[in-house]
Every structure is written in structure tokens, then in C-alpha cells.
PDB file of C-alpha atoms in Angstrom:
ATOM      1  CA  UNK A   1     -43.613 -23.166  -3.398  1.00  0.00           C
ATOM      2  CA  UNK A   2     -46.170 -25.135  -5.045  1.00  0.00           C
ATOM      3  CA  UNK A   3     -49.744 -23.844  -5.661  1.00  0.00           C
ATOM      4  CA  UNK A   4     -52.623 -26.009  -6.435  1.00  0.00           C
ATOM      5  CA  UNK A   5     -55.649 -24.375  -8.401  1.00  0.00           C
ATOM      6  CA  UNK A   6     -58.736 -26.106  -8.674  1.00  0.00           C
ATOM      7  CA  UNK A   7     -60.406 -25.139 -11.955  1.00  0.00           C
ATOM      8  CA  UNK A   8     -58.469 -25.116 -15.173  1.00  0.00           C
ATOM      9  CA  UNK A   9     -60.536 -22.110 -16.861  1.00  0.00           C
ATOM     10  CA  UNK A  10     -60.324 -18.301 -17.623  1.00  0.00           C
ATOM     11  CA  UNK A  11     -60.366 -17.245 -13.651  1.00  0.00           C
ATOM     12  CA  UNK A  12     -57.891 -20.034 -12.792  1.00  0.00           C
ATOM     13  CA  UNK A  13     -55.458 -18.957 -15.517  1.00  0.00           C
ATOM     14  CA  UNK A  14     -55.520 -15.242 -14.622  1.00  0.00           C
ATOM     15  CA  UNK A  15     -54.808 -16.602 -10.944  1.00  0.00           C
ATOM     16  CA  UNK A  16     -51.907 -19.050 -12.042  1.00  0.00           C
ATOM     17  CA  UNK A  17     -50.329 -15.963 -14.255  1.00  0.00           C
ATOM     18  CA  UNK A  18     -50.230 -13.596 -11.155  1.00  0.00           C
ATOM     19  CA  UNK A  19     -49.057 -16.287  -8.727  1.00  0.00           C
ATOM     20  CA  UNK A  20     -46.316 -17.658 -11.112  1.00  0.00           C
ATOM     21  CA  UNK A  21     -45.254 -13.887 -11.068  1.00  0.00           C
ATOM     22  CA  UNK A  22     -44.663 -14.125  -7.316  1.00  0.00           C
ATOM     23  CA  UNK A  23     -42.745 -17.209  -7.648  1.00  0.00           C
ATOM     24  CA  UNK A  24     -45.194 -19.991  -7.177  1.00  0.00           C
ATOM     25  CA  UNK A  25     -44.917 -23.153  -9.103  1.00  0.00           C
ATOM     26  CA  UNK A  26     -48.432 -24.227 -10.586  1.00  0.00           C
ATOM     27  CA  UNK A  27     -50.419 -27.406 -10.712  1.00  0.00           C
ATOM     28  CA  UNK A  28     -54.069 -27.361 -12.077  1.00  0.00           C
ATOM     29  CA  UNK A  29     -56.718 -29.705 -10.919  1.00  0.00           C
ATOM     30  CA  UNK A  30     -60.097 -29.888 -12.929  1.00  0.00           C
ATOM     31  CA  UNK A  31     -62.929 -32.344 -13.690  1.00  0.00           C
ATOM     32  CA  UNK A  32     -62.933 -31.869 -17.511  1.00  0.00           C
ATOM     33  CA  UNK A  33     -59.701 -30.958 -18.451  1.00  0.00           C
ATOM     34  CA  UNK A  34     -56.258 -33.213 -18.905  1.00  0.00           C
ATOM     35  CA  UNK A  35     -52.987 -32.604 -19.995  1.00  0.00           C
ATOM     36  CA  UNK A  36     -51.567 -29.321 -20.235  1.00  0.00           C
ATOM     37  CA  UNK A  37     -53.657 -26.220 -19.925  1.00  0.00           C
ATOM     38  CA  UNK A  38     -52.303 -23.054 -21.289  1.00  0.00           C
ATOM     39  CA  UNK A  39     -48.594 -22.968 -19.749  1.00  0.00           C
ATOM     40  CA  UNK A  40     -49.413 -25.243 -16.881  1.00  0.00           C
ATOM     41  CA  UNK A  41     -50.016 -29.262 -16.047  1.00  0.00           C
ATOM     42  CA  UNK A  42     -53.522 -30.232 -15.252  1.00  0.00           C
ATOM     43  CA  UNK A  43     -52.632 -33.150 -12.716  1.00  0.00           C
ATOM     44  CA  UNK A  44     -55.745 -34.546 -11.775  1.00  0.00           C
ATOM     45  CA  UNK A  45     -59.352 -34.217 -10.660  1.00  0.00           C
ATOM     46  CA  UNK A  46     -61.004 -32.503  -7.643  1.00  0.00           C
ATOM     47  CA  UNK A  47     -61.189 -35.706  -5.816  1.00  0.00           C
ATOM     48  CA  UNK A  48     -57.470 -36.191  -6.369  1.00  0.00           C
ATOM     49  CA  UNK A  49     -56.809 -32.849  -5.040  1.00  0.00           C
ATOM     50  CA  UNK A  50     -58.689 -33.285  -2.056  1.00  0.00           C
ATOM     51  CA  UNK A  51     -56.332 -36.329  -1.159  1.00  0.00           C
ATOM     52  CA  UNK A  52     -53.289 -34.613  -2.115  1.00  0.00           C
ATOM     53  CA  UNK A  53     -53.899 -31.297  -0.069  1.00  0.00           C
ATOM     54  CA  UNK A  54     -50.692 -32.044   1.681  1.00  0.00           C
ATOM     55  CA  UNK A  55     -48.347 -31.970  -1.111  1.00  0.00           C
ATOM     56  CA  UNK A  56     -48.795 -28.092  -1.708  1.00  0.00           C
ATOM     57  CA  UNK A  57     -47.660 -24.950  -0.087  1.00  0.00           C
ATOM     58  CA  UNK A  58     -51.045 -23.580  -1.053  1.00  0.00           C
ATOM     59  CA  UNK A  59     -54.400 -24.088  -2.359  1.00  0.00           C
ATOM     60  CA  UNK A  60     -56.896 -21.868  -4.127  1.00  0.00           C
ATOM     61  CA  UNK A  61     -59.998 -22.390  -5.967  1.00  0.00           C
ATOM     62  CA  UNK A  62     -60.031 -20.689  -9.599  1.00  0.00           C
ATOM     63  CA  UNK A  63     -63.755 -21.064 -10.411  1.00  0.00           C
ATOM     64  CA  UNK A  64     -65.578 -17.663 -10.986  1.00  0.00           C
ATOM     65  CA  UNK A  65     -69.097 -19.062 -10.170  1.00  0.00           C
ATOM     66  CA  UNK A  66     -69.717 -17.905  -6.435  1.00  0.00           C
ATOM     67  CA  UNK A  67     -71.781 -20.592  -5.100  1.00  0.00           C
ATOM     68  CA  UNK A  68     -69.821 -23.041  -6.439  1.00  0.00           C
ATOM     69  CA  UNK A  69     -66.404 -21.509  -5.405  1.00  0.00           C
ATOM     70  CA  UNK A  70     -67.599 -20.948  -1.573  1.00  0.00           C
ATOM     71  CA  UNK A  71     -68.718 -25.022  -1.832  1.00  0.00           C
ATOM     72  CA  UNK A  72     -65.327 -25.941  -2.776  1.00  0.00           C
ATOM     73  CA  UNK A  73     -63.547 -23.879  -0.335  1.00  0.00           C
ATOM     74  CA  UNK A  74     -65.895 -25.431   2.340  1.00  0.00           C
ATOM     75  CA  UNK A  75     -64.641 -29.071   1.175  1.00  0.00           C
ATOM     76  CA  UNK A  76     -61.209 -28.054   0.985  1.00  0.00           C
ATOM     77  CA  UNK A  77     -60.878 -26.582   4.297  1.00  0.00           C
ATOM     78  CA  UNK A  78     -62.528 -29.904   5.646  1.00  0.00           C
ATOM     79  CA  UNK A  79     -59.704 -31.704   4.024  1.00  0.00           C
ATOM     80  CA  UNK A  80     -57.178 -29.507   5.685  1.00  0.00           C
ATOM     81  CA  UNK A  81     -55.910 -27.703   2.728  1.00  0.00           C
ATOM     82  CA  UNK A  82     -53.667 -24.523   3.167  1.00  0.00           C
ATOM     83  CA  UNK A  83     -55.839 -22.203   1.640  1.00  0.00           C
ATOM     84  CA  UNK A  84     -53.808 -19.128   0.361  1.00  0.00           C
ATOM     85  CA  UNK A  85     -54.836 -15.508  -1.316  1.00  0.00           C
ATOM     86  CA  UNK A  86     -53.145 -14.576  -4.228  1.00  0.00           C
ATOM     87  CA  UNK A  87     -52.361 -10.602  -4.734  1.00  0.00           C
ATOM     88  CA  UNK A  88     -51.096  -9.629  -7.974  1.00  0.00           C
ATOM     89  CA  UNK A  89     -47.873  -7.511  -8.032  1.00  0.00           C
ATOM     90  CA  UNK A  90     -49.409  -4.780  -9.233  1.00  0.00           C
ATOM     91  CA  UNK A  91     -52.483  -4.476  -6.773  1.00  0.00           C
ATOM     92  CA  UNK A  92     -52.642  -1.879  -4.346  1.00  0.00           C
ATOM     93  CA  UNK A  93     -53.612  -2.960  -0.829  1.00  0.00           C
ATOM     94  CA  UNK A  94     -53.515  -1.131   2.385  1.00  0.00           C
ATOM     95  CA  UNK A  95     -51.377  -2.618   5.225  1.00  0.00           C
ATOM     96  CA  UNK A  96     -54.588  -1.717   7.572  1.00  0.00           C
ATOM     97  CA  UNK A  97     -57.056  -3.624   5.333  1.00  0.00           C
ATOM     98  CA  UNK A  98     -58.092  -7.047   6.232  1.00  0.00           C
ATOM     99  CA  UNK A  99     -57.865  -9.869   3.639  1.00  0.00           C
ATOM    100  CA  UNK A 100     -59.212 -13.290   3.986  1.00  0.00           C
ATOM    101  CA  UNK A 101     -58.074 -16.613   3.033  1.00  0.00           C
ATOM    102  CA  UNK A 102     -58.442 -18.078  -0.566  1.00  0.00           C
ATOM    103  CA  UNK A 103     -59.245 -14.643  -2.615  1.00  0.00           C
ATOM    104  CA  UNK A 104     -57.757 -13.319  -5.439  1.00  0.00           C
ATOM    105  CA  UNK A 105     -56.725  -9.392  -5.970  1.00  0.00           C
ATOM    106  CA  UNK A 106     -56.261  -9.037  -9.775  1.00  0.00           C
ATOM    107  CA  UNK A 107     -53.930  -6.769 -11.598  1.00  0.00           C
ATOM    108  CA  UNK A 108     -54.273  -2.924 -10.699  1.00  0.00           C
ATOM    109  CA  UNK A 109     -57.108  -3.839  -8.051  1.00  0.00           C
ATOM    110  CA  UNK A 110     -57.026  -1.542  -4.920  1.00  0.00           C
ATOM    111  CA  UNK A 111     -58.154  -2.043  -1.571  1.00  0.00           C
ATOM    112  CA  UNK A 112     -58.034   0.853   0.918  1.00  0.00           C
ATOM    113  CA  UNK A 113     -57.713   1.319   4.726  1.00  0.00           C
ATOM    114  CA  UNK A 114     -59.889  -0.446   6.952  1.00  0.00           C
ATOM    115  CA  UNK A 115     -61.504  -2.494   4.491  1.00  0.00           C
ATOM    116  CA  UNK A 116     -62.379  -6.157   5.255  1.00  0.00           C
ATOM    117  CA  UNK A 117     -62.336  -8.601   2.333  1.00  0.00           C
ATOM    118  CA  UNK A 118     -63.576 -12.178   3.387  1.00  0.00           C
ATOM    119  CA  UNK A 119     -62.483 -15.663   2.342  1.00  0.00           C
ATOM    120  CA  UNK A 120     -63.149 -16.522  -1.288  1.00  0.00           C
ATOM    121  CA  UNK A 121     -63.734 -13.109  -2.574  1.00  0.00           C
ATOM    122  CA  UNK A 122     -62.364 -12.007  -6.065  1.00  0.00           C
ATOM    123  CA  UNK A 123     -61.488  -8.403  -6.353  1.00  0.00           C
ATOM    124  CA  UNK A 124     -60.980  -8.427 -10.231  1.00  0.00           C
ATOM    125  CA  UNK A 125     -58.944  -6.348 -12.745  1.00  0.00           C
ATOM    126  CA  UNK A 126     -58.961  -2.704 -11.740  1.00  0.00           C
ATOM    127  CA  UNK A 127     -61.832  -2.776  -9.479  1.00  0.00           C
ATOM    128  CA  UNK A 128     -61.392  -0.557  -6.256  1.00  0.00           C
ATOM    129  CA  UNK A 129     -62.346  -1.022  -2.698  1.00  0.00           C
ATOM    130  CA  UNK A 130     -62.538   2.185  -0.624  1.00  0.00           C
ATOM    131  CA  UNK A 131     -61.942   2.534   2.988  1.00  0.00           C
ATOM    132  CA  UNK A 132     -64.485   1.001   5.764  1.00  0.00           C
ATOM    133  CA  UNK A 133     -65.958  -1.201   3.036  1.00  0.00           C
ATOM    134  CA  UNK A 134     -66.967  -4.780   3.978  1.00  0.00           C
ATOM    135  CA  UNK A 135     -66.910  -7.634   1.309  1.00  0.00           C
ATOM    136  CA  UNK A 136     -68.392 -10.740   2.522  1.00  0.00           C
ATOM    137  CA  UNK A 137     -67.396 -14.175   2.023  1.00  0.00           C
ATOM    138  CA  UNK A 138     -67.481 -15.542  -1.714  1.00  0.00           C
ATOM    139  CA  UNK A 139     -68.304 -11.947  -3.229  1.00  0.00           C
ATOM    140  CA  UNK A 140     -67.030 -11.167  -7.056  1.00  0.00           C
ATOM    141  CA  UNK A 141     -66.063  -7.579  -7.870  1.00  0.00           C
ATOM    142  CA  UNK A 142     -65.939  -7.623 -11.598  1.00  0.00           C
ATOM    143  CA  UNK A 143     -63.393  -5.512 -13.629  1.00  0.00           C
ATOM    144  CA  UNK A 144     -63.690  -1.835 -13.095  1.00  0.00           C
ATOM    145  CA  UNK A 145     -66.098  -2.237 -10.195  1.00  0.00           C
ATOM    146  CA  UNK A 146     -65.867   0.683  -7.719  1.00  0.00           C
ATOM    147  CA  UNK A 147     -67.099   0.884  -4.083  1.00  0.00           C
ATOM    148  CA  UNK A 148     -67.073   4.027  -2.530  1.00  0.00           C
ATOM    149  CA  UNK A 149     -66.410   4.490   1.146  1.00  0.00           C
ATOM    150  CA  UNK A 150     -68.326   2.205   3.819  1.00  0.00           C
ATOM    151  CA  UNK A 151     -70.170  -0.032   1.463  1.00  0.00           C
ATOM    152  CA  UNK A 152     -71.145  -3.589   2.440  1.00  0.00           C
ATOM    153  CA  UNK A 153     -71.315  -6.017  -0.329  1.00  0.00           C
ATOM    154  CA  UNK A 154     -73.132  -9.379   0.762  1.00  0.00           C
ATOM    155  CA  UNK A 155     -72.174 -12.862   0.769  1.00  0.00           C
ATOM    156  CA  UNK A 156     -71.775 -14.529  -2.779  1.00  0.00           C
ATOM    157  CA  UNK A 157     -73.131 -11.452  -4.452  1.00  0.00           C
ATOM    158  CA  UNK A 158     -71.877 -10.300  -7.988  1.00  0.00           C
ATOM    159  CA  UNK A 159     -71.150  -6.932  -8.897  1.00  0.00           C
ATOM    160  CA  UNK A 160     -70.682  -7.019 -12.848  1.00  0.00           C
ATOM    161  CA  UNK A 161     -68.304  -5.082 -15.045  1.00  0.00           C
ATOM    162  CA  UNK A 162     -68.122  -1.346 -14.545  1.00  0.00           C
ATOM    163  CA  UNK A 163     -70.350  -1.195 -11.545  1.00  0.00           C
ATOM    164  CA  UNK A 164     -70.297   1.806  -9.017  1.00  0.00           C
ATOM    165  CA  UNK A 165     -71.769   1.700  -5.689  1.00  0.00           C
ATOM    166  CA  UNK A 166     -72.505   5.061  -3.519  1.00  0.00           C
ATOM    167  CA  UNK A 167     -70.889   5.600  -0.149  1.00  0.00           C
ATOM    168  CA  UNK A 168     -72.656   3.922   3.157  1.00  0.00           C
ATOM    169  CA  UNK A 169     -74.923   1.425   0.702  1.00  0.00           C
ATOM    170  CA  UNK A 170     -75.545  -2.089   1.858  1.00  0.00           C
ATOM    171  CA  UNK A 171     -75.986  -4.588  -0.809  1.00  0.00           C
ATOM    172  CA  UNK A 172     -77.350  -8.096   0.215  1.00  0.00           C
ATOM    173  CA  UNK A 173     -76.575 -11.569  -0.074  1.00  0.00           C
ATOM    174  CA  UNK A 174     -76.637 -13.228  -3.300  1.00  0.00           C
ATOM    175  CA  UNK A 175     -77.021  -9.953  -5.397  1.00  0.00           C
ATOM    176  CA  UNK A 176     -76.236  -9.700  -8.947  1.00  0.00           C
ATOM    177  CA  UNK A 177     -75.679  -6.364 -10.485  1.00  0.00           C
ATOM    178  CA  UNK A 178     -75.689  -5.761 -14.349  1.00  0.00           C
ATOM    179  CA  UNK A 179     -72.691  -4.468 -16.144  1.00  0.00           C
ATOM    180  CA  UNK A 180     -72.586  -0.755 -15.542  1.00  0.00           C
ATOM    181  CA  UNK A 181     -75.209  -0.559 -12.676  1.00  0.00           C
ATOM    182  CA  UNK A 182     -75.168   2.467 -10.594  1.00  0.00           C
ATOM    183  CA  UNK A 183     -76.164   1.305  -6.960  1.00  0.00           C
ATOM    184  CA  UNK A 184     -77.393   4.332  -5.027  1.00  0.00           C
ATOM    185  CA  UNK A 185     -79.521   2.490  -2.684  1.00  0.00           C
ATOM    186  CA  UNK A 186     -79.483  -0.435  -0.442  1.00  0.00           C
ATOM    187  CA  UNK A 187     -80.440  -3.666  -2.423  1.00  0.00           C
ATOM    188  CA  UNK A 188     -82.097  -6.495  -0.474  1.00  0.00           C
ATOM    189  CA  UNK A 189     -80.777  -9.972  -0.725  1.00  0.00           C
ATOM    190  CA  UNK A 190     -81.493 -12.202  -3.584  1.00  0.00           C
ATOM    191  CA  UNK A 191     -82.089  -9.470  -6.041  1.00  0.00           C
ATOM    192  CA  UNK A 192     -80.984  -8.706  -9.415  1.00  0.00           C
ATOM    193  CA  UNK A 193     -80.402  -4.930 -10.333  1.00  0.00           C
ATOM    194  CA  UNK A 194     -79.713  -3.393 -13.925  1.00  0.00           C
ATOM    195  CA  UNK A 195     -79.612   0.066 -15.011  1.00  0.00           C
ATOM    196  CA  UNK A 196     -78.508   3.795 -13.825  1.00  0.00           C
ATOM    197  CA  UNK A 197     -79.680   4.433 -11.240  1.00  0.00           C
ATOM    198  CA  UNK A 198     -79.904   0.513 -10.605  1.00  0.00           C
ATOM    199  CA  UNK A 199     -83.155  -1.150 -10.064  1.00  0.00           C
ATOM    200  CA  UNK A 200     -84.718  -4.787  -9.656  1.00  0.00           C
ATOM    201  CA  UNK A 201     -85.006  -6.552 -12.800  1.00  0.00           C
ATOM    202  CA  UNK A 202     -88.313  -7.386 -13.460  1.00  0.00           C
ATOM    203  CA  UNK A 203     -89.604 -10.833 -14.423  1.00  0.00           C
ATOM    204  CA  UNK A 204     -90.407 -11.161 -18.245  1.00  0.00           C
TER     205      UNK A 204
END
């Protein structure tokens, strides 16, 4: 099976590593790199991928920036791309969890029963999503993030490495949580929070 990855960078290489271990043949597309990236061919630009989506069995966006990733997902959907989710072989996913399209579940990540992960999400290395959580479209849980039960993470929000979220908490859209944050109260949309407990970052 042939997998096209848009974005020849760090996140794209991690996806490629997991995908190749599951039998995918990898081809990258990128607007800045050419030739060979890591162990794989960069076959063309983003525009060329949009023209060639039918050549592939699966397509995924390997871009870590949430808003950019969502923008490209929309373009690829419009082009009729066969969007696929890549789940590392070491990830643990309940058969009663719901995983959307074009997501990446990294090594040692866990998604438990009745959790719902929408399209375009990243559940990064060692991150855990407990029962009844809802992670909205394009959100990114960095390495070592832990969501307790029934947490809601909004669209395009980014939980920094090591962030922990108490059960039944709602985090709004476009929220950034700094490294090691402890979120124990609901967070409104469009906030940046840091600390233990996490509080909104004040402008300097």
C-alpha cells in the first residue's frame, strides 16, 4: 500500500516510521525539501500531491502546526484524497473508541473506551486519553500528556508536553497549554495557560 505524507519534517518522519512498520510504502511531498528525506523520497510539492491523490492508497498530513494541518486536510478532502489514520503498532486503542480520519497515534499512546478523537488529531508519544474523552478536530496532545476521564479538548488546541488534565474538564478551541501544565479548571477558547495549576498567561 502506498502512503503519501505531506510535510517532510520531524512530525512527518515519525508518521513514516510508524506507517512503514505496518507495511506502508512511503512517499513524501513538501514545498521546501527535494530528493531524499531521512530514508524516503520527496516526490514533489503540495500542489503536485493534490494532482496525484488517486495514485495513493492513503494520504496524511505530517505537519505539526494545528491550523496549517487543518487547512491542508480541507484541501485534500476537496481533492478527493483517501485520508487515512496511522496508528503505531505499540499504541493501545480500545475497540470501543472512535478515531477519525487523518489522525496519528504515536508509540505507547493510549485511547480508552468511549473516547472520541476527531479528524486530524495528533496523540503523541506516551499520551493517554481516558474513558469518555472528546478530542476535537486538529487538536494535538504532545508527548506525555494525560487526559483523565470525560475531558473535552477543543478544536486545534495544543497541550504541551507533560500536561495533565483533571477529569470532567472542558478546554476550549485554540488553547495552548505550556509544558507541564496542570489543568484543573475549565479553560475558555483562545487562551494560553501555564503552570500548576494552569492559569492564563498574562501579556508582558
